[in-house]
XYZ file of C-alpha atoms in Angstrom:
687
model
C 0.046 -0.019 -0.071
C 1.289 3.598 -0.914
C 0.283 6.785 0.666
C 1.219 9.875 -0.721
C 2.491 12.451 1.776
C 2.620 15.624 -0.141
C 0.653 18.857 0.274
C 2.098 22.206 -0.025
C 0.104 24.042 2.474
C -0.310 22.437 6.016
C 2.135 20.013 7.692
C 1.076 16.435 7.192
C 2.531 15.241 10.484
C 1.208 16.929 13.690
C 2.861 16.466 17.051
C 5.993 15.351 15.308
C 9.686 16.264 16.687
C 12.698 15.968 14.397
C 15.757 17.799 13.900
C 16.181 16.763 10.230
C 13.759 17.392 7.204
C 10.770 14.689 6.751
C 12.121 14.056 3.493
C 14.805 15.569 1.029
C 12.945 14.649 -2.388
C 9.469 13.795 -3.791
C 10.499 10.360 -5.159
C 8.198 7.350 -4.600
C 7.690 6.258 -0.962
C 6.306 3.311 0.948
C 4.687 3.589 4.320
C 4.505 0.643 6.802
C 2.788 0.718 9.930
C 3.074 -1.551 13.048
C 1.197 -1.537 16.241
C 2.842 -0.654 19.661
C 1.549 -0.104 23.340
C 2.144 3.283 23.084
C 3.883 4.607 20.059
C 3.293 3.760 16.418
C 6.443 3.076 14.307
C 6.368 4.413 10.983
C 8.934 3.135 8.486
C 9.439 5.593 5.643
C 11.278 3.825 2.726
C 12.828 6.581 0.297
C 13.559 4.893 -2.991
C 16.775 6.565 -3.779
C 20.151 5.408 -5.068
C 21.014 4.269 -1.548
C 17.778 2.932 -1.015
C 17.788 3.432 2.707
C 15.162 3.101 5.252
C 14.607 6.193 7.713
C 12.636 5.004 10.973
C 10.346 7.913 12.332
C 8.671 7.780 15.610
C 5.194 9.202 16.104
C 3.278 9.605 19.371
C 0.010 8.770 20.185
C -1.672 11.990 19.330
C -0.041 11.973 15.797
C -2.367 12.390 12.472
C -1.652 11.651 9.015
C -3.783 13.902 6.234
C -6.275 14.759 8.910
C -6.824 11.193 10.183
C -5.830 10.460 13.903
C -3.176 7.703 13.978
C -3.560 6.725 17.573
C -3.799 2.983 17.981
C -7.155 1.383 17.381
C -8.702 4.474 15.940
C -11.660 3.483 13.484
C -11.188 6.913 11.709
C -7.580 5.783 10.906
C -8.344 2.408 9.605
C -11.136 3.578 7.431
C -8.910 6.068 5.949
C -6.392 3.736 5.274
C -9.015 1.338 3.411
C -10.151 4.415 1.478
C -6.879 5.521 0.441
C -5.821 1.839 -0.561
C -9.091 1.608 -2.818
C -8.317 4.910 -4.430
C -4.636 3.902 -5.100
C -5.769 0.556 -6.552
C -8.504 2.138 -8.726
C -5.886 4.847 -10.098
C -3.282 2.055 -10.650
C -5.980 0.200 -12.770
C -7.054 3.288 -14.538
C -3.228 3.957 -15.645
C -2.593 0.529 -16.684
C -5.900 0.624 -18.694
C -4.909 3.512 -20.586
C -1.248 2.692 -20.951
C -2.571 -0.871 -22.625
C -5.273 1.137 -24.896
C -2.747 3.356 -26.020
C -0.083 1.156 -27.204
C -2.552 -1.161 -28.887
C -2.619 -0.527 -32.900
C -4.571 2.762 -33.476
C -3.892 4.239 -29.961
C -2.484 7.490 -29.117
C 1.164 6.228 -28.787
C 1.212 5.330 -32.429
C 0.320 9.087 -33.580
C 3.035 11.008 -35.309
C 2.627 14.412 -34.437
C 4.328 17.081 -36.546
C 3.603 19.786 -34.179
C 7.291 20.226 -33.413
C 8.298 21.077 -37.045
C 6.882 23.033 -39.633
C 5.927 21.284 -42.641
C 5.327 23.789 -45.705
C 3.160 22.375 -48.493
C 4.124 24.048 -51.565
C 1.807 21.777 -53.643
C -0.545 18.767 -53.269
C 0.700 15.669 -51.788
C 2.593 13.479 -53.885
C 1.026 10.008 -54.550
C 2.853 6.812 -55.144
C 1.324 6.880 -58.874
C 2.506 10.584 -59.354
C 5.970 9.888 -57.872
C 6.428 7.207 -60.300
C 5.257 9.129 -63.063
C 7.900 12.045 -62.229
C 10.612 9.458 -61.965
C 9.848 7.967 -65.522
C 10.213 11.502 -66.794
C 13.671 11.770 -65.271
C 14.989 8.460 -66.818
C 13.022 8.390 -69.943
C 15.811 9.368 -72.183
C 17.600 6.049 -71.216
C 14.376 3.877 -71.197
C 16.379 1.033 -72.882
C 17.923 0.515 -69.331
C 14.588 0.067 -67.834
C 13.288 -2.129 -70.443
C 16.090 -4.325 -70.146
C 16.091 -4.394 -66.358
C 12.294 -5.480 -66.488
C 12.853 -8.187 -69.395
C 15.521 -9.830 -67.384
C 13.380 -9.351 -64.355
C 10.517 -11.526 -65.870
C 12.782 -14.288 -67.188
C 14.366 -14.520 -63.903
C 11.072 -14.610 -61.993
C 9.361 -17.227 -64.170
C 12.741 -19.229 -64.239
C 12.511 -18.989 -60.379
C 8.859 -19.834 -59.895
C 9.212 -23.021 -62.116
C 11.968 -24.414 -59.921
C 9.818 -26.043 -57.200
C 7.715 -27.923 -59.544
C 10.835 -29.640 -61.205
C 12.694 -30.105 -58.006
C 9.650 -32.078 -56.570
C 9.061 -33.917 -59.437
C 12.594 -34.910 -59.789
C 12.541 -36.323 -56.300
C 9.240 -38.396 -56.636
C 10.249 -39.868 -60.186
C 13.411 -41.003 -58.780
C 11.679 -42.450 -55.810
C 9.257 -44.266 -58.179
C 12.033 -45.456 -60.552
C 11.064 -43.590 -63.786
C 14.540 -42.864 -64.949
C 13.879 -41.233 -68.224
C 11.378 -38.713 -66.614
C 13.959 -38.235 -63.704
C 16.982 -37.234 -66.330
C 14.333 -35.021 -68.424
C 13.403 -33.322 -65.071
C 16.900 -32.626 -63.843
C 18.039 -31.229 -67.191
C 15.265 -28.884 -67.176
C 15.975 -27.967 -63.657
C 19.574 -27.216 -64.510
C 18.634 -24.868 -67.373
C 16.083 -22.887 -64.944
C 18.767 -22.387 -62.295
C 21.439 -21.366 -64.939
C 18.682 -18.993 -66.788
C 17.542 -17.526 -63.199
C 21.258 -16.821 -62.196
C 22.002 -15.021 -65.228
C 19.101 -12.964 -65.571
C 19.158 -12.129 -61.879
C 22.605 -10.717 -62.194
C 21.758 -8.772 -65.376
C 18.770 -7.560 -63.568
C 20.750 -6.148 -60.697
C 23.083 -4.613 -63.158
C 20.466 -2.713 -65.105
C 18.462 -1.729 -61.996
C 21.608 -0.276 -60.391
C 22.464 1.695 -63.710
C 18.839 3.014 -63.780
C 19.121 3.893 -60.081
C 22.523 6.019 -60.826
C 20.579 7.595 -63.765
C 17.661 8.489 -61.655
C 19.670 10.077 -58.688
C 22.049 12.059 -61.005
C 19.124 13.526 -62.986
C 17.218 14.231 -59.838
C 20.057 16.100 -58.241
C 20.580 18.148 -61.330
C 16.924 19.243 -61.817
C 16.564 20.207 -58.344
C 19.924 22.036 -58.137
C 18.802 23.868 -61.575
C 15.572 24.764 -59.982
C 17.247 26.125 -56.842
C 19.634 28.297 -58.759
C 16.835 29.945 -60.682
C 14.753 30.900 -57.676
C 14.637 34.828 -56.667
C 16.708 35.827 -53.733
C 13.690 36.151 -51.530
C 13.147 32.396 -51.732
C 16.636 31.803 -50.094
C 15.819 34.435 -47.269
C 12.906 32.012 -46.060
C 14.818 28.750 -46.607
C 17.839 27.430 -44.708
C 21.089 26.030 -45.919
C 20.796 22.883 -44.018
C 17.129 22.316 -45.183
C 18.071 22.461 -48.869
C 21.337 20.484 -48.752
C 19.307 17.671 -46.737
C 17.170 17.671 -49.669
C 19.886 17.417 -52.189
C 21.610 14.742 -50.348
C 19.732 12.367 -48.271
C 16.179 12.943 -49.578
C 17.283 12.243 -53.285
C 19.507 9.185 -52.137
C 16.284 7.855 -50.490
C 14.268 8.291 -53.349
C 16.985 6.783 -55.657
C 15.918 3.405 -53.912
C 12.655 3.263 -55.802
C 13.666 2.017 -59.041
C 16.989 -0.073 -58.071
C 15.320 -1.809 -54.957
C 11.662 -1.254 -54.330
C 10.136 -1.492 -57.719
C 12.880 -4.115 -58.628
C 11.786 -6.515 -55.598
C 8.102 -5.711 -55.838
C 7.656 -6.627 -59.384
C 9.632 -9.665 -58.814
C 7.679 -10.982 -55.968
C 4.282 -9.917 -57.558
C 5.114 -12.026 -60.545
C 6.238 -15.017 -58.483
C 3.351 -14.757 -56.019
C 0.875 -14.572 -58.980
C 2.479 -17.408 -60.507
C 2.350 -19.423 -57.098
C -1.252 -18.440 -56.757
C -2.249 -19.776 -60.207
C -0.343 -23.198 -59.392
C -1.982 -23.658 -56.133
C -5.396 -23.187 -57.549
C -4.655 -25.658 -60.154
C -3.360 -28.135 -57.730
C -6.414 -27.826 -55.057
C -8.534 -25.114 -55.391
C -9.959 -25.385 -51.766
C -6.421 -25.197 -50.507
C -5.621 -22.398 -52.789
C -8.692 -20.295 -51.491
C -7.649 -20.722 -47.881
C -4.187 -19.443 -48.862
C -5.791 -16.638 -50.871
C -7.650 -15.290 -47.869
C -4.757 -15.588 -45.545
C -2.763 -13.427 -48.206
C -5.664 -10.741 -48.384
C -5.478 -10.589 -44.678
C -1.551 -10.061 -44.917
C -1.928 -7.437 -47.728
C -4.320 -5.473 -45.572
C -2.039 -5.312 -42.549
C 0.661 -4.323 -45.316
C -1.324 -1.510 -46.631
C -2.038 0.048 -43.021
C 1.876 -0.559 -42.339
C 3.085 1.191 -45.758
C 0.813 4.079 -44.970
C 2.304 4.541 -41.563
C 5.777 4.301 -42.730
C 5.091 7.118 -45.294
C 4.115 9.537 -42.802
C 7.108 8.528 -40.548
C 9.344 8.943 -43.311
C 8.121 12.508 -43.867
C 8.635 13.475 -40.347
C 12.061 11.720 -40.313
C 13.055 13.760 -43.323
C 11.872 17.045 -41.580
C 13.709 16.094 -38.148
C 16.837 15.332 -40.114
C 16.683 18.508 -42.063
C 16.347 20.290 -38.623
C 19.089 18.580 -36.987
C 21.339 19.357 -40.139
C 20.531 23.081 -39.692
C 21.648 23.206 -35.946
C 24.842 21.226 -36.802
C 25.561 23.415 -39.793
C 24.818 26.663 -37.814
C 27.040 25.624 -34.822
C 29.869 24.519 -36.686
C 29.990 27.699 -39.183
C 29.895 29.802 -35.913
C 32.383 27.323 -33.853
C 34.419 30.303 -32.652
C 31.594 32.136 -31.428
C 30.227 28.731 -29.563
C 33.750 28.342 -27.923
C 34.147 31.993 -26.994
C 30.804 32.023 -25.079
C 31.289 28.577 -23.731
C 27.798 27.421 -25.054
C 28.929 24.039 -26.081
C 26.369 22.367 -23.877
C 23.595 24.375 -25.147
C 24.323 23.608 -28.692
C 24.594 20.122 -27.967
C 21.024 20.271 -26.208
C 19.773 21.948 -29.293
C 21.013 18.948 -31.389
C 20.125 16.229 -28.961
C 16.583 17.821 -29.249
C 16.226 16.695 -32.814
C 17.897 13.465 -32.230
C 15.470 12.580 -29.663
C 12.555 13.112 -31.940
C 14.345 10.889 -34.557
C 14.925 8.420 -31.979
C 11.444 8.344 -31.126
C 10.037 8.110 -34.627
C 12.480 5.317 -35.214
C 10.818 3.727 -32.098
C 7.643 3.599 -33.363
C 8.846 2.582 -36.595
C 10.459 -0.396 -35.064
C 7.497 -1.261 -33.018
C 5.274 -1.151 -36.571
C 7.819 -3.232 -37.957
C 7.532 -5.890 -34.958
C 3.655 -5.947 -35.492
C 4.000 -6.531 -38.950
C 6.553 -9.386 -38.726
C 4.190 -10.700 -35.921
C 1.431 -10.833 -38.419
C 3.356 -12.211 -41.335
C 4.696 -15.177 -39.100
C 1.167 -15.862 -37.520
C -0.327 -16.198 -41.012
C 2.380 -18.053 -42.297
C 2.329 -20.637 -39.905
C -1.528 -20.679 -40.300
C -0.862 -21.578 -43.816
C 1.458 -24.603 -42.851
C -1.216 -25.949 -40.426
C -4.133 -25.475 -42.795
C -1.955 -27.452 -45.556
C -0.978 -30.221 -43.447
C -4.648 -30.620 -41.846
C -6.648 -30.213 -45.262
C -3.852 -31.721 -47.441
C -3.394 -34.815 -45.081
C -7.274 -35.424 -45.083
C -7.365 -35.039 -48.999
C -4.595 -37.645 -49.112
C -6.423 -39.881 -46.859
C -9.554 -39.238 -48.933
C -7.593 -40.271 -52.336
C -8.251 -36.642 -53.743
C -4.611 -35.594 -53.945
C -1.088 -37.362 -53.997
C 1.580 -36.835 -51.602
C 3.589 -35.018 -54.698
C 0.908 -32.625 -55.209
C 0.939 -31.783 -51.432
C 4.569 -31.321 -51.315
C 4.305 -28.935 -54.308
C 1.271 -27.185 -52.481
C 3.301 -26.635 -49.350
C 6.252 -25.275 -51.364
C 4.395 -22.975 -53.452
C 2.081 -21.633 -50.645
C 5.310 -20.715 -48.774
C 6.344 -19.039 -51.820
C 3.354 -17.294 -52.140
C 3.391 -16.091 -48.464
C 7.096 -14.962 -48.655
C 6.324 -12.984 -51.827
C 3.394 -11.384 -50.151
C 5.855 -10.559 -47.120
C 8.451 -9.260 -49.556
C 6.009 -7.063 -51.499
C 4.765 -5.663 -48.076
C 8.318 -4.958 -47.044
C 9.410 -3.503 -50.110
C 6.052 -1.407 -50.459
C 6.844 -0.024 -46.985
C 10.252 1.218 -48.228
C 8.466 2.597 -51.347
C 6.255 4.677 -49.215
C 8.872 6.014 -47.199
C 10.822 6.967 -50.639
C 7.680 8.365 -51.656
C 7.401 10.389 -48.604
C 11.038 11.597 -48.774
C 10.160 12.659 -52.445
C 7.457 14.891 -51.576
C 9.452 17.799 -50.652
C 12.187 17.239 -53.461
C 9.720 17.253 -56.158
C 7.703 20.191 -54.782
C 11.041 22.206 -54.753
C 11.700 20.889 -58.548
C 8.413 22.014 -59.363
C 9.090 25.637 -58.372
C 8.721 28.036 -61.346
C 11.967 30.024 -62.001
C 12.285 33.664 -61.451
C 10.893 35.683 -64.088
C 14.329 37.185 -64.730
C 15.586 33.836 -66.210
C 12.876 33.558 -68.566
C 12.058 36.962 -69.867
C 14.178 38.637 -72.367
C 14.709 42.418 -72.050
C 16.500 45.139 -73.938
C 20.333 45.314 -74.451
C 21.821 49.136 -74.694
C 24.179 49.714 -77.458
C 26.195 51.850 -75.239
C 25.868 51.901 -71.290
C 26.618 55.480 -69.999
C 25.739 54.730 -66.528
C 23.285 57.344 -65.586
C 21.049 56.032 -62.808
C 17.986 57.671 -61.591
C 15.757 56.453 -58.551
C 12.155 57.768 -59.238
C 9.737 57.314 -56.095
C 11.246 54.111 -55.195
C 10.052 52.443 -52.127
C 10.664 48.944 -50.809
C 10.233 46.779 -47.686
C 11.618 43.369 -46.929
C 9.040 40.588 -45.897
C 10.460 39.788 -42.681
C 13.376 42.560 -41.861
C 12.615 45.918 -40.346
C 15.076 48.747 -41.233
C 15.815 51.284 -38.547
C 18.677 53.349 -37.528
C 21.766 54.755 -39.375
C 23.295 51.222 -39.836
C 20.002 50.182 -41.461
C 19.278 53.553 -43.188
C 18.679 51.468 -46.674
C 21.975 52.011 -48.281
C 22.847 48.291 -49.185
C 18.991 48.025 -50.235
C 19.606 50.408 -52.923
C 22.265 48.277 -54.220
C 20.051 45.270 -53.988
C 17.600 46.850 -56.081
C 20.062 48.145 -58.588
C 21.310 44.693 -59.084
C 17.689 43.448 -59.229
C 18.162 41.152 -56.414
C 14.861 42.411 -55.411
C 12.303 44.521 -57.164
C 10.946 47.880 -55.949
C 7.564 47.680 -53.916
C 6.616 50.894 -56.055
C 8.377 53.508 -58.393
C 10.971 52.544 -60.763
C 14.980 52.549 -61.343
C 15.880 54.204 -64.639
C 19.214 53.530 -66.373
C 20.148 55.903 -69.189
C 16.463 56.816 -69.200
C 15.145 53.476 -69.684
C 13.362 51.395 -66.778
C 15.716 48.746 -65.314
C 12.817 46.323 -65.536
C 13.028 46.371 -69.293
C 16.642 45.720 -69.549
C 18.019 42.215 -70.131
C 19.179 41.032 -66.724
C 21.927 38.896 -67.720
C 23.227 41.700 -69.874
C 22.854 44.292 -67.422
C 24.916 42.247 -64.321
C 27.887 41.606 -66.905
C 28.442 45.389 -67.020
C 28.557 45.790 -63.065
C 31.395 45.110 -60.822
C 30.103 44.430 -57.161
C 32.304 44.200 -53.950
C 30.524 43.444 -50.889
C 31.309 44.046 -47.218
C 31.977 40.344 -46.528
C 33.250 39.031 -49.794
C 32.910 35.212 -50.082
C 35.516 33.214 -52.069
C 34.856 29.847 -53.580
C 36.902 26.721 -53.015
C 39.068 26.949 -56.085
C 42.655 28.476 -56.952
C 43.129 32.326 -56.382
C 43.369 32.937 -60.295
C 39.726 30.946 -60.795
C 38.395 33.322 -58.135
C 39.638 36.437 -59.748
C 38.290 35.278 -63.213
C 35.002 34.340 -61.792
C 31.925 35.316 -63.478
C 34.071 37.282 -66.142
C 32.497 36.825 -69.786
C 35.303 38.139 -71.715
C 38.574 36.089 -72.476
C 41.250 37.058 -70.058
C 44.856 35.826 -69.833
C 47.007 35.115 -66.859
C 48.365 38.725 -67.447
C 45.098 40.383 -67.164
C 44.517 38.686 -63.957
C 47.584 39.621 -62.465
C 47.083 43.174 -63.468
C 43.893 43.444 -61.730
C 45.442 41.947 -58.550
C 48.273 44.459 -58.806
C 45.657 47.325 -58.966
C 43.806 45.956 -56.085
C 47.222 45.610 -53.980
C 46.752 41.865 -53.947
C 49.655 40.773 -56.084
C 52.424 40.663 -53.396
C 50.818 38.586 -50.850
C 49.283 36.299 -53.735
C 52.809 35.646 -55.108
C 54.125 35.218 -51.718
C 51.718 32.063 -51.278
C 53.220 28.612 -51.794
C 51.673 28.049 -55.343
C 51.001 31.711 -55.952
C 47.902 32.205 -58.223
C 47.198 28.495 -58.191
C 46.856 28.152 -54.386
C 43.413 26.611 -53.265
C 41.595 29.065 -51.222
C 40.703 28.000 -47.737
C 38.802 29.467 -44.874
C 41.919 29.680 -42.705
C 44.396 30.634 -45.441
C 43.475 34.311 -45.981
C 42.637 37.093 -43.864
C 39.507 39.176 -44.140
C 41.388 42.133 -45.840
C 43.333 39.558 -48.488
C 40.048 38.171 -49.458
C 38.362 41.566 -49.989
C 41.369 42.737 -52.126
C 40.877 39.521 -54.096
C 37.211 40.436 -54.613
C 38.220 43.841 -55.588
C 40.406 42.400 -58.422
C 37.518 40.156 -59.646
C 35.328 43.341 -59.914
C 38.318 45.419 -61.482
C 38.962 42.387 -64.085
C 35.499 42.814 -65.487
C 36.305 46.458 -66.752
C 32.511 47.301 -65.597
C 30.637 50.200 -66.539
C 29.204 50.659 -63.187
C 31.149 49.640 -60.308
C 29.698 49.014 -56.850
C 31.721 49.046 -53.447
C 29.340 48.112 -50.483
C 31.757 48.735 -47.429
C 34.263 47.349 -49.489
C 37.463 48.805 -47.566
C 35.931 48.034 -44.151
C 38.519 45.180 -44.012
C 41.585 46.872 -45.136
C 44.426 48.454 -43.155
C 45.096 52.146 -43.583
C 47.896 51.756 -46.235
C 45.647 49.187 -48.200
C 42.615 51.580 -47.967
C 44.762 54.343 -49.304
C 45.895 52.254 -52.311
C 42.682 51.194 -53.188
C 41.506 54.688 -52.988
C 44.127 55.445 -55.740
C 42.512 52.745 -57.957
C 39.391 54.107 -57.707
C 40.447 57.687 -58.599
C 42.417 56.201 -61.562
C 39.502 54.394 -62.813
C 37.212 57.362 -62.253
C 39.319 59.620 -64.174
C 40.060 57.128 -67.130
C 38.699 59.063 -69.907
C 38.926 56.002 -72.339
C 36.623 53.794 -70.031
C 34.260 56.199 -68.079
C 32.511 54.573 -65.323
C 30.019 55.122 -62.638
C 31.451 54.105 -59.197
C 29.024 53.890 -56.398
C 30.583 53.383 -52.792
C 28.842 52.733 -49.679
C 30.699 53.409 -46.696
C 30.719 54.285 -42.783
C 34.044 55.530 -42.927
C 33.538 58.829 -44.464
C 37.091 59.334 -45.233
C 36.728 56.985 -48.124
C 34.005 58.928 -49.909
C 35.400 62.582 -49.406
C 36.445 62.733 -53.220
C 33.348 61.350 -54.480
C 31.313 63.709 -56.966
C 28.262 63.512 -55.042
C 27.545 62.274 -51.563
C 23.998 60.834 -50.522
C 23.137 60.723 -47.068
C 20.454 58.242 -46.078
C 18.426 57.982 -42.657
C 15.651 55.367 -41.994
C 15.397 54.583 -45.603
C 14.992 58.052 -46.603
C 17.446 60.613 -48.448
C 17.860 63.581 -46.077
C 21.049 65.126 -47.641
C 22.897 65.485 -51.172
C 25.798 67.167 -52.307
C 29.755 66.984 -52.353
C 32.080 66.845 -49.050
C 32.252 70.827 -48.810
C 28.507 71.540 -49.592
C 27.401 69.019 -46.796
C 30.043 70.443 -44.184
C 28.609 73.918 -45.181
C 25.098 72.720 -44.413
C 26.054 71.717 -40.827
C 23.496 68.773 -41.202
C 23.746 64.890 -40.486
C 26.721 64.568 -42.680
C 28.787 67.189 -40.722
C 27.950 65.723 -37.293
C 28.673 62.357 -38.328
C 32.143 63.684 -39.638
C 32.838 65.656 -36.535
C 32.154 62.308 -34.342
C 34.691 60.186 -36.571
C 37.505 62.808 -36.177
C 36.704 63.118 -32.298
C 37.250 59.333 -32.292
C 40.302 59.401 -34.067
C 41.853 62.294 -32.019
């Protein structure tokens, strides 16, 4: 009997004197009472790691939960009985609820998706629709599919014929029919060799089809992602997209090479076995057919459950990848702030959910195996009972019963394999849902529309009543006043909410995007270099033919040639994150922009990571580029360091997304506005 002694308000034991606390935790406790002449002895067992018993002495006047505990008290005995009845009822209720929840269809089997956001971009993908999409991807090499299924049919028919000739050979040998025995053995050898050769070719062709499918799927998905608007990548995470390209595409690739391969083989063999059983004995055949239909019903429910589980596994895996990728990319920040345990907790959260889904999948697989083995052995029992009575009645022979048992086992195992592979097929289809939805995304209008190409680009830029807002990013303060947003609009990474941008008097929307971007050189505040050699990084995106001398000249103009030449392999050095400093990466990015010989050069805080000497040298490059009459160009510089822009022809001062001042350096100082205040602050900081 267990008596709960917990109430946050009144004391549970009165007239009780003890120098130590009654109990130190709220774990399970057992109370044992023994009668005494003048005292009651209460043994309180605290179930802890030490499992010790603490004896407590109560006086005659003690009470528990309002009941008197003096010897012989009827109120005390009645209270104990009532508490015992309530505890027993609660125990039975809990066990009843538990058993009800773990039965098939109970609450424990529910796969809740509240912990993860599953965005439905289109209608759910069915098995038929998924197979059609996969056929579209591999239809160019349809000869591989046809060859695979042709060898599958020959192998399946050969294998299903083997039990017949195997049994016939044994019984003809027993009966002494030597010519028939030799004929059966020869046919058996031919069937075995044919089945072996065709099975090998089948595996080879299906493997090739599998390789083609995963390659085309990844190519199509990657191409679709590259053609999306920038706003799409603002709402999607890198970990999620790489998970779709990696694990999900690999899971989908199992459909042709593994799932369909085994499903079609076992369907053919199962159908052949069923026909043979009905020919041998239609009563036994019907009994076996009923068992297989029952197994198929369980198989269908199991497949649906696995499909939903696969979808959740896909989402949880993507979420875990996001956490891991973010943590590893920000490892220095994690190490400095000592948040390793917190990051491990975030990762363990998703691993726990994956383990929970896997546990339920394993339990469902156990029920599926239980159903199969029960029905399989039922078939054996029915075959022996009914077949034995048929032999005794003279309706069938021992040879026919042996063939029936072999083919009934073949039919049951074929049904099991179909169910098992159908479950795997459902998981693959569940994983393919998000992949196909991403593949079906319409490309950005910038990639499908052809615009105007100007004969000569002068570089006159005019923002006419332009307004813009990000979907999920506020713009406040001086650091978020909209300077970089103007650059994003000018590069057509985003489209204005209203108004228009004119280039030489023509709307930017009407210009051909590819042609327009080829004439722009851009250097961002945090330039990203690709994992390729430095020469390729400088040449990256340049459409005209350039030589190594052109690359080195651009590097010299960006004052990057000296440190590049000092590297072990010079311009052939492979770029690594830890190889170059931030200032060196920025100078390589500037050399990349200079090499394009752009009509419009945009520097978005491009000198923020440079030292004073390098910044002075880059300013000289900018002045020479601006004064070069042979290649007159527009240079747009965004900077918080005002010394960088003092020589500009026109300075535009922005605050909270609006233009507040405009003019050259002297004019703005004379106005004594925001620009003048910022200039004085920076001078005071330097001083």
